[in-house]
Amino acid sequence: MEEAFGTVVVVVAVVAAVAAILSYVGSGRLYQGIGKGGLSLDEPDAARGPKPGSAAFRRESEAELRQMLEAKSYRRERRGEEPLDVEAELHALTRSPATTRDAELEEEVRQLVIAGNERRGRRGEEPLDVDDEVARQLRELGA
């Protein structure tokens, strides 16, 4: 009986090895596909949506923001609160902070030029053109 046990172990090992090799060869592509798909980060950029900064990207993000704000307004109404002005909120979220900062900087420079013109007038000098001087100073500042 002991002689048959050794033979059975060898046969089972050989059959298992052949089955493992056939399984590996037959499912090679299956293992290559693990982790791939629509939610994978390894996919090309085109599969994930529009390129950031493009017009399509801005339209898509604006649509998503609008949906979020409409849902927020709906929840506020359900609680008995005043609804949000979706358009005003959307404008506040999508406007460029640089544009606001530039407008504020331009206004500050304009006030300085006007104050400088008042000082020039008191000294008897001719005042500068406000718009030209504001543009010149903003160019010098690199804004």
C-alpha atoms as one frame of an Amber mdcrd trajectory, in Angstrom:
protein
   0.000   0.000   0.000   2.882   2.351   0.728   4.206   1.872  -2.790   0.896
   3.080  -4.260   0.855   6.166  -2.041   4.104   7.487  -3.527   2.825   6.886
  -7.052  -0.475   8.653  -6.322   1.326  11.691  -4.874   3.576  11.972  -7.934
   0.640  11.586 -10.364  -1.476  14.167  -8.503   1.472  16.604  -8.451   2.105
  16.159 -12.194  -1.592  16.552 -13.041  -1.815  19.673 -10.820   1.283  21.172
 -12.480  -0.144  20.552 -15.972  -3.493  22.064 -14.904  -1.728  25.135 -13.451
   0.258  25.669 -16.665  -2.838  25.354 -18.837  -4.745  27.704 -16.532  -1.973
  30.285 -16.662  -1.641  30.135 -20.452  -5.401  30.267 -20.983  -6.037  33.220
 -18.711  -3.032  35.444 -19.435  -5.140  38.244 -20.882  -7.616  37.946 -18.054
  -4.936  38.855 -15.530  -3.706  41.738 -17.716  -7.182  43.299 -17.557  -7.347
  43.425 -13.759  -7.552  47.041 -12.602  -8.453  48.360 -16.031 -11.758  49.891
 -17.018 -13.785  53.075 -16.888 -12.778  53.941 -13.325  -9.084  53.189 -13.764
  -6.567  56.008 -13.509  -4.301  54.254 -16.031  -6.611  55.006 -18.946  -5.714
  57.774 -21.412  -6.889  61.319 -20.664  -9.504  61.219 -23.436 -11.390  58.504
 -21.589 -11.735  60.652 -18.462 -13.527  63.622 -19.960 -12.682  66.962 -21.462
  -9.219  68.422 -21.116  -8.939  70.788 -18.105  -9.081  74.422 -19.166 -10.992
  73.712 -22.371 -14.390  75.211 -23.147 -16.043  71.793 -22.788 -14.451  71.376
 -19.352 -15.756  74.779 -18.218 -19.280  74.007 -19.513 -19.281  70.646 -17.740
 -18.034  72.084 -14.448 -20.552  74.943 -14.662 -23.376  72.448 -15.229 -22.251
  70.419 -12.216 -22.012  73.552 -10.062 -25.487  74.608 -11.165 -26.871  71.175
 -10.172 -25.193  71.412  -6.777 -26.560  74.910  -6.155 -30.066  73.953  -7.273
 -29.996  70.993  -4.869 -28.767  73.255  -2.071 -31.548  75.738  -2.813 -34.118
  72.936  -2.842 -32.923  71.692   0.566 -33.142  75.236   1.954 -36.719  75.578
   0.654 -37.647  72.238   2.226 -36.378  73.524   5.602 -38.505  76.651   5.196
 -35.561  78.951   4.518 -35.179  81.471   1.721 -34.070  79.805  -1.550 -30.662
  80.615  -3.014 -30.243  82.870  -6.020 -28.609  80.128  -8.090 -27.356  82.458
 -10.836 -25.738  84.882  -8.384 -24.080  82.053  -6.476 -22.883  80.466  -9.710
 -21.422  83.774 -10.868 -19.665  84.238  -7.532 -18.161  80.740  -7.731 -17.080
  80.903 -11.372 -15.672  84.417 -11.607 -11.944  84.586 -11.723 -10.322  85.799
  -8.487  -7.612  87.386 -10.638 -10.243  89.510 -12.394 -11.579  90.761  -9.082
  -8.069  91.394  -7.802  -7.147  93.239 -11.015 -10.240  95.439 -10.779  -9.456
  96.235  -7.161  -5.828  97.002  -8.019  -6.875  99.237 -10.895  -9.273 101.135
  -8.642  -6.576 101.586  -6.004  -4.084 102.883  -8.586  -6.781 105.201  -9.984
  -7.334 106.688  -6.495  -3.586 107.214  -6.089  -3.350 108.963  -9.466  -6.290
 111.224  -8.588  -4.658 112.092  -5.250  -1.370 112.766  -7.067  -3.186 115.056
  -9.508  -4.636 117.015  -6.576  -1.118 117.483  -5.161   0.164 118.540  -8.606
  -2.680 121.079  -8.846  -1.765 122.568  -5.458   1.846 122.951  -6.635   0.635
 124.648  -9.814   1.609 121.766 -12.115  -0.577 120.399 -14.897  -2.536 117.251
 -13.894  -1.852 113.944 -15.626  -4.447 112.112 -17.722  -5.899 109.661 -15.197
  -6.592 106.757 -17.585  -3.174 106.984 -19.284  -1.361 107.218 -15.959  -3.308
 104.272 -14.487  -2.453 102.153 -17.546   1.223 103.156 -17.334   1.496 102.317
 -13.647  -0.275  98.971 -14.101   2.167  98.102 -16.917   5.083  98.956 -14.627
   3.625  96.754 -11.902   3.183  93.912 -14.377  -0.550  93.680 -13.764
